[in-house]
Amino acid sequence: DTEVTQTPKHLVMGMTNKKSLKCEQHMGHRAMYWYKQKAKKPPELMFVYSYEKLSINESVPSRFSPECPNSSLLNLHLHALQPEDSALYLCASSQLGGRTGELFFGEGSRLTVL
Amino acid sequence: GEDVEQSLFLSVREGDSSVINCTYTDSSSTYLYWYKQEPGAGLQLLTYIFSNMDMKQDQRLTVLLNKKDKHLSLRIADTQTGDSAIYFCAERRSGYSTLTFGKGTMLLVSP
């Protein structure tokens, strides 16, 4: 199984809603990532978890709250978002200490904030 | 300036070869990657090259690395309409687990 699975694929929410994005992998990877991607732009790193601990937070606003309940799951909790937060949110995973270090990406969750 | 630079657009005819170029600035980069992104989809890893190699071939894909000039290229032989996508090069710097992406090159293949 070389897949990273993200749910939901599409999400529309109002600025007062609370929702969550979910990500799952069963490759035994111990690093998991959240990226944000706007249209026609490269992915921008948001968070990195290593061994289920938050290791990198790229100065992301607190209305985005990541959670890594176990080594296979990564969540992104959303609250009081703004319309400019509308984007494709990509989850990725990789081996830690692996030789090649490639990231495996999910298909993304497309978020629209009204 | 950007750490990883790519030309933004390339248009080719079906059956031709495509060459997508990338330059990076960090000489400590250990691995360099090419990802493909189709519309509305995630990023698919196509291939990667270790910084001590100068060429890697994988079926229709050939990666060339000029470490002296910090230049990376991806050649797609016999380009097909299904190859139309955005191609991102990315570098992994020594000691880092994260990747730095270029802005992406949109490849358009016409019949």
PDB file of C-alpha atoms in Angstrom:
ATOM      1  CA  ASP A   1       0.000   0.000   0.000  1.00  0.00           C
ATOM      2  CA  THR A   2       1.734   3.172  -1.216  1.00  0.00           C
ATOM      3  CA  GLU A   3      -1.208   5.482  -0.800  1.00  0.00           C
ATOM      4  CA  VAL A   4      -1.864   8.527   1.246  1.00  0.00           C
ATOM      5  CA  THR A   5      -5.623   8.904   1.637  1.00  0.00           C
ATOM      6  CA  GLN A   6      -7.248  12.246   2.344  1.00  0.00           C
ATOM      7  CA  THR A   7     -10.843  12.974   3.280  1.00  0.00           C
ATOM      8  CA  PRO A   8     -12.979  14.778   2.397  1.00  0.00           C
ATOM      9  CA  LYS A   9     -12.030  15.499  -1.214  1.00  0.00           C
ATOM     10  CA  HIS A  10     -14.096  18.693  -1.187  1.00  0.00           C
ATOM     11  CA  LEU A  11     -15.242  20.838   1.720  1.00  0.00           C
ATOM     12  CA  VAL A  12     -17.255  24.032   1.759  1.00  0.00           C
ATOM     13  CA  MET A  13     -17.515  25.842   5.056  1.00  0.00           C
ATOM     14  CA  GLY A  14     -18.587  29.160   6.485  1.00  0.00           C
ATOM     15  CA  MET A  15     -16.279  31.383   8.474  1.00  0.00           C
ATOM     16  CA  THR A  16     -17.894  30.342  11.774  1.00  0.00           C
ATOM     17  CA  ASN A  17     -17.790  26.594  11.139  1.00  0.00           C
ATOM     18  CA  LYS A  18     -15.480  24.041  12.692  1.00  0.00           C
ATOM     19  CA  LYS A  19     -14.378  21.217  10.436  1.00  0.00           C
ATOM     20  CA  SER A  20     -11.496  18.771  10.114  1.00  0.00           C
ATOM     21  CA  LEU A  21      -9.403  17.363   7.292  1.00  0.00           C
ATOM     22  CA  LYS A  22      -8.121  13.826   7.679  1.00  0.00           C
ATOM     23  CA  CYS A  23      -5.121  11.993   6.282  1.00  0.00           C
ATOM     24  CA  GLU A  24      -4.104   8.347   6.590  1.00  0.00           C
ATOM     25  CA  GLN A  25      -1.137   6.286   5.440  1.00  0.00           C
ATOM     26  CA  HIS A  26      -0.110   2.697   6.087  1.00  0.00           C
ATOM     27  CA  MET A  27       3.420   2.773   4.712  1.00  0.00           C
ATOM     28  CA  GLY A  28       5.018   2.923   8.144  1.00  0.00           C
ATOM     29  CA  HIS A  29       6.210   6.462   7.500  1.00  0.00           C
ATOM     30  CA  ARG A  30       7.015   8.393  10.664  1.00  0.00           C
ATOM     31  CA  ALA A  31       7.014  11.871   9.104  1.00  0.00           C
ATOM     32  CA  MET A  32       3.755  13.462   8.000  1.00  0.00           C
ATOM     33  CA  TYR A  33       3.182  16.875   6.477  1.00  0.00           C
ATOM     34  CA  TRP A  34       0.456  19.391   5.720  1.00  0.00           C
ATOM     35  CA  TYR A  35       0.890  21.639   2.701  1.00  0.00           C
ATOM     36  CA  LYS A  36      -1.358  24.396   1.393  1.00  0.00           C
ATOM     37  CA  GLN A  37      -1.546  24.980  -2.355  1.00  0.00           C
ATOM     38  CA  LYS A  38      -3.223  27.910  -4.088  1.00  0.00           C
ATOM     39  CA  ALA A  39      -4.104  27.704  -7.766  1.00  0.00           C
ATOM     40  CA  LYS A  40      -1.095  27.637 -10.117  1.00  0.00           C
ATOM     41  CA  LYS A  41       1.329  27.918  -7.183  1.00  0.00           C
ATOM     42  CA  PRO A  42       3.709  25.392  -5.607  1.00  0.00           C
ATOM     43  CA  PRO A  43       2.753  23.717  -2.342  1.00  0.00           C
ATOM     44  CA  GLU A  44       3.623  25.716   0.776  1.00  0.00           C
ATOM     45  CA  LEU A  45       4.659  23.822   3.869  1.00  0.00           C
ATOM     46  CA  MET A  46       2.439  24.312   6.925  1.00  0.00           C
ATOM     47  CA  PHE A  47       3.317  21.635   9.474  1.00  0.00           C
ATOM     48  CA  VAL A  48       5.624  18.641   9.892  1.00  0.00           C
ATOM     49  CA  TYR A  49       5.157  15.823  12.377  1.00  0.00           C
ATOM     50  CA  SER A  50       8.071  13.526  13.188  1.00  0.00           C
ATOM     51  CA  TYR A  51       7.370  10.471  15.338  1.00  0.00           C
ATOM     52  CA  GLU A  52       3.922  11.920  16.083  1.00  0.00           C
ATOM     53  CA  LYS A  53       5.398  15.126  17.494  1.00  0.00           C
ATOM     54  CA  LEU A  54       5.073  18.524  15.851  1.00  0.00           C
ATOM     55  CA  SER A  55       8.547  19.391  14.605  1.00  0.00           C
ATOM     56  CA  ILE A  56       7.890  22.272  12.208  1.00  0.00           C
ATOM     57  CA  ASN A  57       5.193  24.943  12.269  1.00  0.00           C
ATOM     58  CA  GLU A  58       5.735  27.427   9.474  1.00  0.00           C
ATOM     59  CA  SER A  59       4.117  30.337  11.348  1.00  0.00           C
ATOM     60  CA  VAL A  60       0.656  29.109  10.470  1.00  0.00           C
ATOM     61  CA  PRO A  61      -2.287  31.045  12.014  1.00  0.00           C
ATOM     62  CA  SER A  62      -3.875  29.374  15.036  1.00  0.00           C
ATOM     63  CA  ARG A  63      -7.159  28.889  13.181  1.00  0.00           C
ATOM     64  CA  PHE A  64      -5.365  25.851  11.704  1.00  0.00           C
ATOM     65  CA  SER A  65      -4.703  23.232  14.370  1.00  0.00           C
ATOM     66  CA  PRO A  66      -2.882  20.013  13.437  1.00  0.00           C
ATOM     67  CA  GLU A  67      -3.140  16.757  15.336  1.00  0.00           C
ATOM     68  CA  CYS A  68      -1.336  13.448  14.942  1.00  0.00           C
ATOM     69  CA  PRO A  69      -3.271  10.855  16.982  1.00  0.00           C
ATOM     70  CA  ASN A  70      -1.015   7.966  15.906  1.00  0.00           C
ATOM     71  CA  SER A  71       1.653   7.102  13.390  1.00  0.00           C
ATOM     72  CA  SER A  72      -0.877   6.499  10.594  1.00  0.00           C
ATOM     73  CA  LEU A  73      -3.203   9.455  11.024  1.00  0.00           C
ATOM     74  CA  LEU A  74      -2.888  13.196  10.634  1.00  0.00           C
ATOM     75  CA  ASN A  75      -5.700  15.675  11.106  1.00  0.00           C
ATOM     76  CA  LEU A  76      -6.037  19.371  10.425  1.00  0.00           C
ATOM     77  CA  HIS A  77      -8.705  21.086  12.503  1.00  0.00           C
ATOM     78  CA  LEU A  78     -10.185  24.230  10.999  1.00  0.00           C
ATOM     79  CA  HIS A  79     -11.958  26.989  12.902  1.00  0.00           C
ATOM     80  CA  ALA A  80     -12.925  30.563  12.058  1.00  0.00           C
ATOM     81  CA  LEU A  81     -11.290  30.440   8.665  1.00  0.00           C
ATOM     82  CA  GLN A  82     -11.175  33.304   6.192  1.00  0.00           C
ATOM     83  CA  PRO A  83     -12.068  33.232   2.488  1.00  0.00           C
ATOM     84  CA  GLU A  84      -8.364  33.571   1.623  1.00  0.00           C
ATOM     85  CA  ASP A  85      -7.815  30.184   3.290  1.00  0.00           C
ATOM     86  CA  SER A  86      -9.607  28.575   0.359  1.00  0.00           C
ATOM     87  CA  ALA A  87      -7.039  26.263  -1.254  1.00  0.00           C
ATOM     88  CA  LEU A  88      -6.049  22.661  -1.892  1.00  0.00           C
ATOM     89  CA  TYR A  89      -4.692  21.124   1.308  1.00  0.00           C
ATOM     90  CA  LEU A  90      -2.220  18.343   0.669  1.00  0.00           C
ATOM     91  CA  CYS A  91      -1.050  15.737   3.112  1.00  0.00           C
ATOM     92  CA  ALA A  92       2.234  13.906   2.560  1.00  0.00           C
ATOM     93  CA  SER A  93       4.321  11.326   4.337  1.00  0.00           C
ATOM     94  CA  SER A  94       7.907  10.112   4.187  1.00  0.00           C
ATOM     95  CA  GLN A  95      10.321   7.776   5.883  1.00  0.00           C
ATOM     96  CA  LEU A  96      12.489   9.312   8.555  1.00  0.00           C
ATOM     97  CA  GLY A  97      16.133   8.481   8.161  1.00  0.00           C
ATOM     98  CA  GLY A  98      15.380   6.969   4.780  1.00  0.00           C
ATOM     99  CA  ARG A  99      18.022   7.298   2.113  1.00  0.00           C
ATOM    100  CA  THR A 100      15.999   9.023  -0.570  1.00  0.00           C
ATOM    101  CA  GLY A 101      13.563  11.083   1.492  1.00  0.00           C
ATOM    102  CA  GLU A 102      10.838  11.364  -1.104  1.00  0.00           C
ATOM    103  CA  LEU A 103       7.433  12.597  -0.039  1.00  0.00           C
ATOM    104  CA  PHE A 104       4.291  10.700  -0.986  1.00  0.00           C
ATOM    105  CA  PHE A 105       1.297  12.960  -1.430  1.00  0.00           C
ATOM    106  CA  GLY A 106      -2.409  12.399  -1.111  1.00  0.00           C
ATOM    107  CA  GLU A 107      -4.893  13.702  -3.667  1.00  0.00           C
ATOM    108  CA  GLY A 108      -5.706  16.688  -1.496  1.00  0.00           C
ATOM    109  CA  SER A 109      -8.779  18.209   0.116  1.00  0.00           C
ATOM    110  CA  ARG A 110     -10.146  21.195  -1.764  1.00  0.00           C
ATOM    111  CA  LEU A 111     -11.424  23.713   0.756  1.00  0.00           C
ATOM    112  CA  THR A 112     -13.737  26.609  -0.029  1.00  0.00           C
ATOM    113  CA  VAL A 113     -14.451  29.137   2.706  1.00  0.00           C
ATOM    114  CA  LEU A 114     -17.519  31.288   2.132  1.00  0.00           C
TER     115      LEU A 114
ATOM    116  CA  GLY B   1      15.113  35.373  -5.327  1.00  0.00           C
ATOM    117  CA  GLU B   2      13.507  31.969  -5.421  1.00  0.00           C
ATOM    118  CA  ASP B   3      15.509  29.014  -4.194  1.00  0.00           C
ATOM    119  CA  VAL B   4      14.310  26.776  -7.018  1.00  0.00           C
ATOM    120  CA  GLU B   5      13.466  28.285 -10.398  1.00  0.00           C
ATOM    121  CA  GLN B   6      11.611  26.854 -13.357  1.00  0.00           C
ATOM    122  CA  SER B   7      10.239  28.224 -16.579  1.00  0.00           C
ATOM    123  CA  LEU B   8       6.480  28.525 -16.231  1.00  0.00           C
ATOM    124  CA  PHE B   9       5.177  27.081 -19.480  1.00  0.00           C
ATOM    125  CA  LEU B  10       6.132  24.612 -22.206  1.00  0.00           C
ATOM    126  CA  SER B  11       4.086  23.589 -25.228  1.00  0.00           C
ATOM    127  CA  VAL B  12       4.981  20.588 -27.417  1.00  0.00           C
ATOM    128  CA  ARG B  13       3.331  18.369 -30.000  1.00  0.00           C
ATOM    129  CA  GLU B  14       2.430  14.772 -29.288  1.00  0.00           C
ATOM    130  CA  GLY B  15       5.346  12.475 -30.096  1.00  0.00           C
ATOM    131  CA  ASP B  16       8.003  15.150 -29.599  1.00  0.00           C
ATOM    132  CA  SER B  17      10.421  15.214 -26.685  1.00  0.00           C
ATOM    133  CA  SER B  18       9.844  17.677 -23.838  1.00  0.00           C
ATOM    134  CA  VAL B  19      12.607  19.150 -21.741  1.00  0.00           C
ATOM    135  CA  ILE B  20      11.716  20.903 -18.501  1.00  0.00           C
ATOM    136  CA  ASN B  21      14.486  22.824 -16.791  1.00  0.00           C
ATOM    137  CA  CYS B  22      15.121  23.753 -13.179  1.00  0.00           C
ATOM    138  CA  THR B  23      17.870  25.621 -11.356  1.00  0.00           C
ATOM    139  CA  TYR B  24      18.521  25.487  -7.647  1.00  0.00           C
ATOM    140  CA  THR B  25      20.808  27.506  -5.454  1.00  0.00           C
ATOM    141  CA  ASP B  26      21.729  25.295  -2.495  1.00  0.00           C
ATOM    142  CA  SER B  27      24.831  23.235  -3.188  1.00  0.00           C
ATOM    143  CA  SER B  28      24.151  21.124  -0.093  1.00  0.00           C
ATOM    144  CA  SER B  29      21.056  19.643  -1.718  1.00  0.00           C
ATOM    145  CA  THR B  30      21.261  15.882  -1.485  1.00  0.00           C
ATOM    146  CA  TYR B  31      18.316  14.708  -3.550  1.00  0.00           C
ATOM    147  CA  LEU B  32      16.402  16.412  -6.315  1.00  0.00           C
ATOM    148  CA  TYR B  33      12.921  15.330  -7.337  1.00  0.00           C
ATOM    149  CA  TRP B  34      10.437  15.719 -10.124  1.00  0.00           C
ATOM    150  CA  TYR B  35       6.728  15.671  -9.291  1.00  0.00           C
ATOM    151  CA  LYS B  36       3.765  15.743 -11.667  1.00  0.00           C
ATOM    152  CA  GLN B  37       0.423  17.327 -10.792  1.00  0.00           C
ATOM    153  CA  GLU B  38      -2.620  16.831 -12.985  1.00  0.00           C
ATOM    154  CA  PRO B  39      -5.573  19.238 -12.637  1.00  0.00           C
ATOM    155  CA  GLY B  40      -7.389  18.824  -9.337  1.00  0.00           C
ATOM    156  CA  ALA B  41      -5.030  16.087  -8.151  1.00  0.00           C
ATOM    157  CA  GLY B  42      -2.187  15.686  -5.687  1.00  0.00           C
ATOM    158  CA  LEU B  43       1.506  15.518  -6.506  1.00  0.00           C
ATOM    159  CA  GLN B  44       2.797  12.293  -8.017  1.00  0.00           C
ATOM    160  CA  LEU B  45       6.488  11.504  -7.608  1.00  0.00           C
ATOM    161  CA  LEU B  46       7.949  10.807 -11.044  1.00  0.00           C
ATOM    162  CA  THR B  47      11.609  10.316 -10.297  1.00  0.00           C
ATOM    163  CA  TYR B  48      14.495  11.553  -8.214  1.00  0.00           C
ATOM    164  CA  ILE B  49      18.254  11.817  -8.531  1.00  0.00           C
ATOM    165  CA  PHE B  50      20.978  11.796  -5.938  1.00  0.00           C
ATOM    166  CA  SER B  51      23.321  14.742  -6.073  1.00  0.00           C
ATOM    167  CA  ASN B  52      26.379  12.612  -6.852  1.00  0.00           C
ATOM    168  CA  MET B  53      24.779  11.299 -10.058  1.00  0.00           C
ATOM    169  CA  ASP B  54      24.660  13.141 -13.344  1.00  0.00           C
ATOM    170  CA  MET B  55      22.008  11.139 -15.141  1.00  0.00           C
ATOM    171  CA  LYS B  56      19.131   8.815 -14.383  1.00  0.00           C
ATOM    172  CA  GLN B  57      16.881   7.125 -16.909  1.00  0.00           C
ATOM    173  CA  ASP B  58      13.517   5.557 -16.166  1.00  0.00           C
ATOM    174  CA  GLN B  59      11.533   4.434 -19.231  1.00  0.00           C
ATOM    175  CA  ARG B  60      10.508   7.643 -21.077  1.00  0.00           C
ATOM    176  CA  LEU B  61      12.032   9.900 -18.429  1.00  0.00           C
ATOM    177  CA  THR B  62      15.633  11.077 -18.349  1.00  0.00           C
ATOM    178  CA  VAL B  63      16.930  13.308 -15.587  1.00  0.00           C
ATOM    179  CA  LEU B  64      20.161  15.221 -16.118  1.00  0.00           C
ATOM    180  CA  LEU B  65      21.967  16.952 -13.282  1.00  0.00           C
ATOM    181  CA  ASN B  66      24.752  19.491 -13.699  1.00  0.00           C
ATOM    182  CA  LYS B  67      25.871  20.018 -10.143  1.00  0.00           C
ATOM    183  CA  LYS B  68      28.452  22.662 -11.066  1.00  0.00           C
ATOM    184  CA  ASP B  69      25.758  24.866 -12.624  1.00  0.00           C
ATOM    185  CA  LYS B  70      23.042  23.660 -10.194  1.00  0.00           C
ATOM    186  CA  HIS B  71      20.898  22.785 -13.178  1.00  0.00           C
ATOM    187  CA  LEU B  72      18.411  19.935 -13.349  1.00  0.00           C
ATOM    188  CA  SER B  73      16.373  18.866 -16.344  1.00  0.00           C
ATOM    189  CA  LEU B  74      13.616  16.364 -17.040  1.00  0.00           C
ATOM    190  CA  ARG B  75      13.325  14.976 -20.556  1.00  0.00           C
ATOM    191  CA  ILE B  76      10.135  13.170 -21.518  1.00  0.00           C
ATOM    192  CA  ALA B  77      10.529  11.125 -24.697  1.00  0.00           C
ATOM    193  CA  ASP B  78       7.568  10.563 -27.052  1.00  0.00           C
ATOM    194  CA  THR B  79       5.390  13.008 -25.115  1.00  0.00           C
ATOM    195  CA  GLN B  80       1.707  12.050 -24.945  1.00  0.00           C
ATOM    196  CA  THR B  81      -1.395  14.147 -24.291  1.00  0.00           C
ATOM    197  CA  GLY B  82      -1.646  12.379 -20.924  1.00  0.00           C
ATOM    198  CA  ASP B  83       1.654  14.017 -19.971  1.00  0.00           C
ATOM    199  CA  SER B  84      -0.058  17.429 -19.903  1.00  0.00           C
ATOM    200  CA  ALA B  85       0.277  18.591 -16.301  1.00  0.00           C
ATOM    201  CA  ILE B  86       2.288  20.860 -14.043  1.00  0.00           C
ATOM    202  CA  TYR B  87       5.774  19.570 -13.260  1.00  0.00           C
ATOM    203  CA  PHE B  88       7.502  20.639 -10.057  1.00  0.00           C
ATOM    204  CA  CYS B  89      11.155  20.170  -9.313  1.00  0.00           C
ATOM    205  CA  ALA B  90      12.073  20.042  -5.637  1.00  0.00           C
ATOM    206  CA  GLU B  91      15.274  19.886  -3.641  1.00  0.00           C
ATOM    207  CA  ARG B  92      16.007  18.274  -0.325  1.00  0.00           C
ATOM    208  CA  ARG B  93      18.804  19.962   1.535  1.00  0.00           C
ATOM    209  CA  SER B  94      21.276  18.060   3.646  1.00  0.00           C
ATOM    210  CA  GLY B  95      19.950  17.641   7.192  1.00  0.00           C
ATOM    211  CA  TYR B  96      16.389  18.647   6.314  1.00  0.00           C
ATOM    212  CA  SER B  97      13.367  16.408   5.970  1.00  0.00           C
ATOM    213  CA  THR B  98      11.361  18.991   4.032  1.00  0.00           C
ATOM    214  CA  LEU B  99      11.454  19.778   0.332  1.00  0.00           C
ATOM    215  CA  THR B 100      11.702  23.156  -1.386  1.00  0.00           C
ATOM    216  CA  PHE B 101       9.573  23.291  -4.512  1.00  0.00           C
ATOM    217  CA  GLY B 102       9.964  25.330  -7.657  1.00  0.00           C
ATOM    218  CA  LYS B 103       6.993  27.272  -9.002  1.00  0.00           C
ATOM    219  CA  GLY B 104       6.127  24.529 -11.472  1.00  0.00           C
ATOM    220  CA  THR B 105       6.194  24.256 -15.256  1.00  0.00           C
ATOM    221  CA  MET B 106       2.895  23.773 -17.056  1.00  0.00           C
ATOM    222  CA  LEU B 107       3.387  21.310 -19.915  1.00  0.00           C
ATOM    223  CA  LEU B 108       0.753  21.405 -22.640  1.00  0.00           C
ATOM    224  CA  VAL B 109       0.834  18.600 -25.199  1.00  0.00           C
ATOM    225  CA  SER B 110      -1.178  19.144 -28.359  1.00  0.00           C
ATOM    226  CA  PRO B 111      -2.270  16.357 -30.744  1.00  0.00           C
TER     227      PRO B 111
END
